[in-house]
Every structure is written in C-alpha cells, then in structure tokens.
PDB file of N, CA and C in Angstrom:
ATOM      1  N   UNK E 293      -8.602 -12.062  -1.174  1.00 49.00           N
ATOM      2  CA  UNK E 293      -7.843 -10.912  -0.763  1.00 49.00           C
ATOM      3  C   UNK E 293      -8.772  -9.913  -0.087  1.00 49.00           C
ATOM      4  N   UNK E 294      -8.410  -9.698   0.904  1.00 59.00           N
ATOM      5  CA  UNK E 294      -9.267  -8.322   1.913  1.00 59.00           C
ATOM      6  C   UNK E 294      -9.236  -7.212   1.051  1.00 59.00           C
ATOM      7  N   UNK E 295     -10.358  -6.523   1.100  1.00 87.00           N
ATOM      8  CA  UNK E 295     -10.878  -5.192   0.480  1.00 87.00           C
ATOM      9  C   UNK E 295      -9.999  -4.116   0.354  1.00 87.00           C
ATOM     10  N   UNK E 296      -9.415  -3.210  -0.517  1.00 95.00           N
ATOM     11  CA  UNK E 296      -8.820  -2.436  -0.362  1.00 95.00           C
ATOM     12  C   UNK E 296      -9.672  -1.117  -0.267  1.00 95.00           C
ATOM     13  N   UNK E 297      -9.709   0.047   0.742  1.00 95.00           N
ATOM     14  CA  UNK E 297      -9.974   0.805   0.832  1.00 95.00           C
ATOM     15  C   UNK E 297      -9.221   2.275   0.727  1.00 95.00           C
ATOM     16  N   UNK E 298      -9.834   3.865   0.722  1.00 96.00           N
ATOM     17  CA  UNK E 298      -8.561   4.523   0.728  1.00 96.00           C
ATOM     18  C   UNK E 298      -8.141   4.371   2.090  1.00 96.00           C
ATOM     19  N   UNK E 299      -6.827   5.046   2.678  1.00 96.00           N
ATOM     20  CA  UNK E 299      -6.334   5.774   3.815  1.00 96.00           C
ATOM     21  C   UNK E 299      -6.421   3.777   4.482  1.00 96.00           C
ATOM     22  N   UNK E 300      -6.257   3.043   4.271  1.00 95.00           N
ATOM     23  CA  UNK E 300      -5.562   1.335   4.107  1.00 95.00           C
ATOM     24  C   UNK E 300      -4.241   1.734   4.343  1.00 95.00           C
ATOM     25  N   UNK E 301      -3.310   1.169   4.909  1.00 96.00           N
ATOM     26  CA  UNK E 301      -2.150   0.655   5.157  1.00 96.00           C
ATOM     27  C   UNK E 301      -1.765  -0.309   4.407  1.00 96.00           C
ATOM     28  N   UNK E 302      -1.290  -0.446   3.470  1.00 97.00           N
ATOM     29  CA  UNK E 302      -0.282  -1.659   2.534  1.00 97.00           C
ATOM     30  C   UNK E 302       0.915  -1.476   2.306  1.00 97.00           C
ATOM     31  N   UNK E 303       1.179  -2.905   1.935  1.00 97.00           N
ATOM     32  CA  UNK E 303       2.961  -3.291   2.315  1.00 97.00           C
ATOM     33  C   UNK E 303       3.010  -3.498   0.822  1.00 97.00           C
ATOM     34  N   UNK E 304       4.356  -3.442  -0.236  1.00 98.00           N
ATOM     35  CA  UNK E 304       4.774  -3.541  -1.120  1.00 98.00           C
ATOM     36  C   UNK E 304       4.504  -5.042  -1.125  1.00 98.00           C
ATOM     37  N   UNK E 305       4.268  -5.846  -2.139  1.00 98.00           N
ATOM     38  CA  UNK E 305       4.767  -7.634  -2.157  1.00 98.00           C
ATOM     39  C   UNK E 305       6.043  -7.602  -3.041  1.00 98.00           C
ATOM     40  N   UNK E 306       6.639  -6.726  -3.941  1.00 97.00           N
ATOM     41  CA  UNK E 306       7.479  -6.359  -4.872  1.00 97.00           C
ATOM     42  C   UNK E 306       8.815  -5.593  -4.956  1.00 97.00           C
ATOM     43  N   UNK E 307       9.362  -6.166  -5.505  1.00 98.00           N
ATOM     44  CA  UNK E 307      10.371  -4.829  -5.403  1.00 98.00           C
ATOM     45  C   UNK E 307      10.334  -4.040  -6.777  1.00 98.00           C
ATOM     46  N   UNK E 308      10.462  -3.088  -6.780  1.00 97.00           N
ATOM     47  CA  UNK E 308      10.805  -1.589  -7.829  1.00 97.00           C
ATOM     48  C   UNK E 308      11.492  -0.682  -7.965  1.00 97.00           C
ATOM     49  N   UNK E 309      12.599  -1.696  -8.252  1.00 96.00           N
ATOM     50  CA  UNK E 309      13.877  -0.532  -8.176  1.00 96.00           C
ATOM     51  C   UNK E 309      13.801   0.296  -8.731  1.00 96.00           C
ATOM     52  N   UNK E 310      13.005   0.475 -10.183  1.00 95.00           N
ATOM     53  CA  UNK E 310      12.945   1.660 -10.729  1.00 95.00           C
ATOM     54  C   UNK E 310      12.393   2.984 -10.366  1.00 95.00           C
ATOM     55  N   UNK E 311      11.614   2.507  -9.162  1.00 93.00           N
ATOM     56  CA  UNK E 311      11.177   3.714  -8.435  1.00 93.00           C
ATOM     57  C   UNK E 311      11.858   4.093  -6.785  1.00 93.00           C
ATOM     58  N   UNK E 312      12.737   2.871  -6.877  1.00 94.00           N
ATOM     59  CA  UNK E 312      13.302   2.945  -5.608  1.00 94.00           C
ATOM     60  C   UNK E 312      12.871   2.444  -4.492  1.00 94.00           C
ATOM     61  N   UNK E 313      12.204   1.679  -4.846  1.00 97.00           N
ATOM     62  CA  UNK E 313      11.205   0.873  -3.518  1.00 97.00           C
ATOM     63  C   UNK E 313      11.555  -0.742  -3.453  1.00 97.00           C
ATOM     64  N   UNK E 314      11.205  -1.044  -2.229  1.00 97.00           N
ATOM     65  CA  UNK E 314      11.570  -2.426  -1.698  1.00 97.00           C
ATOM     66  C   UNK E 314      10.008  -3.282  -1.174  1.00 97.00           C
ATOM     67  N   UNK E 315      10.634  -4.674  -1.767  1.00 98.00           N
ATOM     68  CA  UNK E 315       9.403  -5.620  -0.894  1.00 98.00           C
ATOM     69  C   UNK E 315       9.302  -5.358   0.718  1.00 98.00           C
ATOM     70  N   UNK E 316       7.924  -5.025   1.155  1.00 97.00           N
ATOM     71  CA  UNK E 316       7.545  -4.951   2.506  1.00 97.00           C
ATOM     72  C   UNK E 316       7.515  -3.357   2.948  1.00 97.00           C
ATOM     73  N   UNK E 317       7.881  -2.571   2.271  1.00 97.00           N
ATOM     74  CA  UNK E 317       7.717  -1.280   2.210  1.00 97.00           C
ATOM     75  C   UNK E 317       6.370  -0.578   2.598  1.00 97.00           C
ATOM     76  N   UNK E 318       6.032   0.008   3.504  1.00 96.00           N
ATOM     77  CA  UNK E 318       4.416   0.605   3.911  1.00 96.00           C
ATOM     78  C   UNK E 318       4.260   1.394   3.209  1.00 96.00           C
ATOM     79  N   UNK E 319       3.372   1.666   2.303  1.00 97.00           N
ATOM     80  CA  UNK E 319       2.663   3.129   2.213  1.00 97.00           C
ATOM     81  C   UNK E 319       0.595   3.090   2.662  1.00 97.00           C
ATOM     82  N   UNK E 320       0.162   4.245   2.332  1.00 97.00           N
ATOM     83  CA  UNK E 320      -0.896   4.797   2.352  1.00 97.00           C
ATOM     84  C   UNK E 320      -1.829   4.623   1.222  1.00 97.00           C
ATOM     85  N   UNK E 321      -2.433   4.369   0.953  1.00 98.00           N
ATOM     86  CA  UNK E 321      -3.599   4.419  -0.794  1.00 98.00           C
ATOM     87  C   UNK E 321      -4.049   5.295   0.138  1.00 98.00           C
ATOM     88  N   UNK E 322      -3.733   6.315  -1.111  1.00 98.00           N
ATOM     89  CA  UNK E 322      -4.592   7.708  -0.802  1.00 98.00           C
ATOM     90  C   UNK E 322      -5.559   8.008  -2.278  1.00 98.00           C
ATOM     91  N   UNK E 323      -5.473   7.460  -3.227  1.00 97.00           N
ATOM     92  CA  UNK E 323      -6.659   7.623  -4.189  1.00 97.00           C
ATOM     93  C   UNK E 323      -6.742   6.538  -4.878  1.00 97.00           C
ATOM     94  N   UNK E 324      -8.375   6.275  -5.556  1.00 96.00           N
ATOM     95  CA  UNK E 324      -8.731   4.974  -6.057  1.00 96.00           C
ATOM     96  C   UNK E 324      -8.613   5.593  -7.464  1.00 96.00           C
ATOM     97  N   UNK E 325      -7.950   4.620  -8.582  1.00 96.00           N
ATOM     98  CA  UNK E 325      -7.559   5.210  -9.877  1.00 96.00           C
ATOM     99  C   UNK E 325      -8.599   4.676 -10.866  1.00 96.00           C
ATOM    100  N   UNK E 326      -8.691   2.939 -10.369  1.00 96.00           N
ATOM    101  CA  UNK E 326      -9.150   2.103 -12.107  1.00 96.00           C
ATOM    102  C   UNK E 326      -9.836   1.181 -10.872  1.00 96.00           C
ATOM    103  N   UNK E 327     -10.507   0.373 -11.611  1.00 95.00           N
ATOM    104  CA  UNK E 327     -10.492  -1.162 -10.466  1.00 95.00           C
ATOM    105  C   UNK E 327      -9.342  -1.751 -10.194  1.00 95.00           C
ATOM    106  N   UNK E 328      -9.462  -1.767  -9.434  1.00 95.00           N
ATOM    107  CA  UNK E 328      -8.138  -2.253  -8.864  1.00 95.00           C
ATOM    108  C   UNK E 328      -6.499  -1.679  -8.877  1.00 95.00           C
ATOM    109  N   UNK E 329      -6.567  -0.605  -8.820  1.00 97.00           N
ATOM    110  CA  UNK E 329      -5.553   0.192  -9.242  1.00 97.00           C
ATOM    111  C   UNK E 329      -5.898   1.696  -8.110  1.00 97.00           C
ATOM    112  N   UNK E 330      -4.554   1.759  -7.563  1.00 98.00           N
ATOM    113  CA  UNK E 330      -4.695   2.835  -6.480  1.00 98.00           C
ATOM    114  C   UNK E 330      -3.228   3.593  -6.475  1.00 98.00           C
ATOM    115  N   UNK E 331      -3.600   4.870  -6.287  1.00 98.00           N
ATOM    116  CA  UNK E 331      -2.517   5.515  -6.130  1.00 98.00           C
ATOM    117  C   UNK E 331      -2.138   5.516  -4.383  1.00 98.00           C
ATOM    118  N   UNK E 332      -0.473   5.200  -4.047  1.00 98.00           N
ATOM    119  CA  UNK E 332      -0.371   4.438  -3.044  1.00 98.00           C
ATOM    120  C   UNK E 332       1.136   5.537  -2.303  1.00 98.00           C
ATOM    121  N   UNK E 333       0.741   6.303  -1.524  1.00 98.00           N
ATOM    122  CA  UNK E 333       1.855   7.807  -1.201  1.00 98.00           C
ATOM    123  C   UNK E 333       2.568   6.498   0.337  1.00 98.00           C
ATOM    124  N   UNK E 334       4.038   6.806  -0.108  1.00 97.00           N
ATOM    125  CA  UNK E 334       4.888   6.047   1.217  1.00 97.00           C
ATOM    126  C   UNK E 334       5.906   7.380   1.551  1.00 97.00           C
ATOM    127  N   UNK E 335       5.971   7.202   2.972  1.00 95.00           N
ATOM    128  CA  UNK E 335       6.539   8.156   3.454  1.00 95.00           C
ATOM    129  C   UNK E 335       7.256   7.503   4.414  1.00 95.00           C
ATOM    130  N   UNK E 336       8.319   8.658   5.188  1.00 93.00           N
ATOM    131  CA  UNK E 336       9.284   8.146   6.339  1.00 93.00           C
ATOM    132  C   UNK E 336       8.760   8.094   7.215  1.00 93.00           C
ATOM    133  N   UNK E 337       9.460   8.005   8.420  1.00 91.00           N
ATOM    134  CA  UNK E 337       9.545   7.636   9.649  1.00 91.00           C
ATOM    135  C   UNK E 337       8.563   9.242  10.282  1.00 91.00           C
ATOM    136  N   UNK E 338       9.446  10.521   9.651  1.00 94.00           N
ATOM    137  CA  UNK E 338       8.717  11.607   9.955  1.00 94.00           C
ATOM    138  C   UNK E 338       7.719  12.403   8.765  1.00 94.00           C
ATOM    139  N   UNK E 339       7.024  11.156   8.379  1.00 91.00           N
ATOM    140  CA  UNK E 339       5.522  11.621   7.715  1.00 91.00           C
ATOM    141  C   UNK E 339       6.096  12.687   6.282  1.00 91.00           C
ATOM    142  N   UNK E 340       7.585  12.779   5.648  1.00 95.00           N
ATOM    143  CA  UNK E 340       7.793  12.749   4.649  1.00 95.00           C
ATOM    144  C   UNK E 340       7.425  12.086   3.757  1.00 95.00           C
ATOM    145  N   UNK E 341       6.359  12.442   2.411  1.00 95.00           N
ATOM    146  CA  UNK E 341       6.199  11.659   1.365  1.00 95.00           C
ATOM    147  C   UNK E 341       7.858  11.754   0.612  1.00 95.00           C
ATOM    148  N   UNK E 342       8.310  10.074   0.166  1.00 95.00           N
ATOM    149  CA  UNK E 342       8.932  10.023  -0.964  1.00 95.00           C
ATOM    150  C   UNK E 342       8.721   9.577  -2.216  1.00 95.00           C
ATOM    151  N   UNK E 343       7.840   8.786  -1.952  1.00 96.00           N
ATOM    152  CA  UNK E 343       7.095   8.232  -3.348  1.00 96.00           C
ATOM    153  C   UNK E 343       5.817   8.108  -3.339  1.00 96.00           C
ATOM    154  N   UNK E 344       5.096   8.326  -4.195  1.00 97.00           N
ATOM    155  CA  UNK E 344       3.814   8.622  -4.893  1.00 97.00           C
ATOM    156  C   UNK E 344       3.240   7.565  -6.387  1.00 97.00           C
ATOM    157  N   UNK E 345       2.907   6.303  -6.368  1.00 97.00           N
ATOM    158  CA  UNK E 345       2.637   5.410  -7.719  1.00 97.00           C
ATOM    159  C   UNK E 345       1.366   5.114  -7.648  1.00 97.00           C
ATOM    160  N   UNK E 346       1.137   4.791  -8.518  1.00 98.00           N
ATOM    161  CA  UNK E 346      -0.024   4.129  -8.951  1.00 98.00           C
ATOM    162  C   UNK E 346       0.572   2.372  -9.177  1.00 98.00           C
ATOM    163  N   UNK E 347      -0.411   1.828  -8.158  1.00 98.00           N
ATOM    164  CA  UNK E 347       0.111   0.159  -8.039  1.00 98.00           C
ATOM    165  C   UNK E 347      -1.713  -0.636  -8.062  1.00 98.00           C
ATOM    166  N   UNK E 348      -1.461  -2.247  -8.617  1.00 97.00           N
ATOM    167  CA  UNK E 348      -2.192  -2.726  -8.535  1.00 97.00           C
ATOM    168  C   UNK E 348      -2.674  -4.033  -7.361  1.00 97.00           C
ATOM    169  N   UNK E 349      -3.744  -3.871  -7.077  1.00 97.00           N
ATOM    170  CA  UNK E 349      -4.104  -4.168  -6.093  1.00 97.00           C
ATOM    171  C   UNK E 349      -3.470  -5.956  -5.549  1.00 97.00           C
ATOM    172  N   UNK E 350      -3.046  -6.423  -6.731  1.00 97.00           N
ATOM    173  CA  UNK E 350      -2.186  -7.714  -6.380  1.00 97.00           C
ATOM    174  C   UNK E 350      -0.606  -7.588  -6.026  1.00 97.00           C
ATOM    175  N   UNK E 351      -0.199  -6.320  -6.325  1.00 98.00           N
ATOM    176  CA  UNK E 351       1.239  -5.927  -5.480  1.00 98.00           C
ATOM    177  C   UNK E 351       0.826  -5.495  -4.121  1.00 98.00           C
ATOM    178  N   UNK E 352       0.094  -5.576  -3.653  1.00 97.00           N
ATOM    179  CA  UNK E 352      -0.406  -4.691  -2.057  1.00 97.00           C
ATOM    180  C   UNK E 352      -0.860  -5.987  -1.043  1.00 97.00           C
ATOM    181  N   UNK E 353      -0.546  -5.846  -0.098  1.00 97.00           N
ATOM    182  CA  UNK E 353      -1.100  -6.369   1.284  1.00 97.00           C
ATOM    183  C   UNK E 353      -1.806  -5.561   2.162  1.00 97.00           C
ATOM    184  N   UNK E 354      -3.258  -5.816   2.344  1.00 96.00           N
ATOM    185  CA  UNK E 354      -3.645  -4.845   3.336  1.00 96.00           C
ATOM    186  C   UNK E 354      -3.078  -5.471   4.867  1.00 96.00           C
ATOM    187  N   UNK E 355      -2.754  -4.321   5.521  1.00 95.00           N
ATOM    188  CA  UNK E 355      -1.827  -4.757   7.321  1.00 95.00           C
ATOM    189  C   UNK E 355      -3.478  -3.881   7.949  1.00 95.00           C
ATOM    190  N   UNK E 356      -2.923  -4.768   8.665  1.00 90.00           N
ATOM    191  CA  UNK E 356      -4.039  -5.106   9.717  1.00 90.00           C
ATOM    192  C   UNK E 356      -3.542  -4.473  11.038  1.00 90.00           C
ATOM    193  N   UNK E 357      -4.008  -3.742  11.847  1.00 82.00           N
ATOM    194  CA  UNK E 357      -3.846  -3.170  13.371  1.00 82.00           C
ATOM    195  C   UNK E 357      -4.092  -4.103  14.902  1.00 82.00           C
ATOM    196  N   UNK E 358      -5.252  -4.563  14.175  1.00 81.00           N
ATOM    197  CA  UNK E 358      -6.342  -5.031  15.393  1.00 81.00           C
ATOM    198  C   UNK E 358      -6.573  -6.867  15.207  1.00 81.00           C
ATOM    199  N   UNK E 359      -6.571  -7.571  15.467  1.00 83.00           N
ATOM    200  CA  UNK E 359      -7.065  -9.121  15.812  1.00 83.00           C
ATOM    201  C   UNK E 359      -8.733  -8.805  14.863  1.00 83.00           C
ATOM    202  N   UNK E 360      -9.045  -9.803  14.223  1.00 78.00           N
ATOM    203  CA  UNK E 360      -9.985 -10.244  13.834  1.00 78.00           C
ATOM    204  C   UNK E 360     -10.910 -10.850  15.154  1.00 78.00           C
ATOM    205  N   UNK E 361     -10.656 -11.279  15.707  1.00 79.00           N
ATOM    206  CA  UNK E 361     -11.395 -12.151  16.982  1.00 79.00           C
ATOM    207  C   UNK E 361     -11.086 -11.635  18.159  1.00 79.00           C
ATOM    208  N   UNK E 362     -11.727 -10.516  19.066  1.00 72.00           N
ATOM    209  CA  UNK E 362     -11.282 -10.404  19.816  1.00 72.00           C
ATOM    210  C   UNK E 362     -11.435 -11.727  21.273  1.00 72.00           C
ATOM    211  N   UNK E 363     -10.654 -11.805  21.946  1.00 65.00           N
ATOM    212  CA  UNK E 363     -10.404 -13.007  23.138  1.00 65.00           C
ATOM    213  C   UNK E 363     -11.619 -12.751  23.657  1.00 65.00           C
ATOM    214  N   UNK E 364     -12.492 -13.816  24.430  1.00 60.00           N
ATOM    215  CA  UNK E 364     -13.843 -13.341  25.276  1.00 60.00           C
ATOM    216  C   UNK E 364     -13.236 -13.002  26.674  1.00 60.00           C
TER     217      UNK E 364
END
C-alpha cells in the first residue's frame, strides 16, 4: 500500500452509514492520529467540510494526480 501522508487525497474503500458516508467518497487526511490512523476532513464540491473521522489506513486509497512514468 502507498504511503499515506497528510494533505493525501483518499477515497473511502467502505461504507459508513453511521456517519453518513459512502464507498469512493474523497476526503483530505488532515492529521496523523496513531500508526496508521488519520483523521480524514471530506468536503463538497464548494470546499464545505461535512465530515471530520478518524479512519484507518486500510479503509483509505491514496488517488493519485499524476502517471508514475512519465512517456519519453
């Protein structure tokens, strides 16, 4: 599994209804809690936070921006 860092982009792998969240869902890790454990802020479309958890690093996908290889 790729490194999780803060201010990372990750996708839910889970769903949590109890918090109201869905598999594939983006948020932000904005603070590192435990090993492996990050507090993870998801917001809307217009940079509204709605949820704020603490999730572990095997519910998360880090998303990627850029190609690993760029073409020569």
């Amino acid at each position: 599994m790729a490194e999780l860092e803060l201010l990372c982009v990750v996708a839910l792998l889970e769903d949590l209804p109890r918090k109201g969240l869905r598999r594939g869902q983006v948020g932000t890790i904005v603070e590192f809690l435990a090993e492996g454990v990050y507090e993870v802020e998801f917001t809307d479309d217009s940079g509204v936070a709605y949820a704020s958890i603490p999730l572990h690093a095997n519910q998360l996908l880090k998303l990627h921006h850029a190609p690993a290889n760029r073409a020569a």
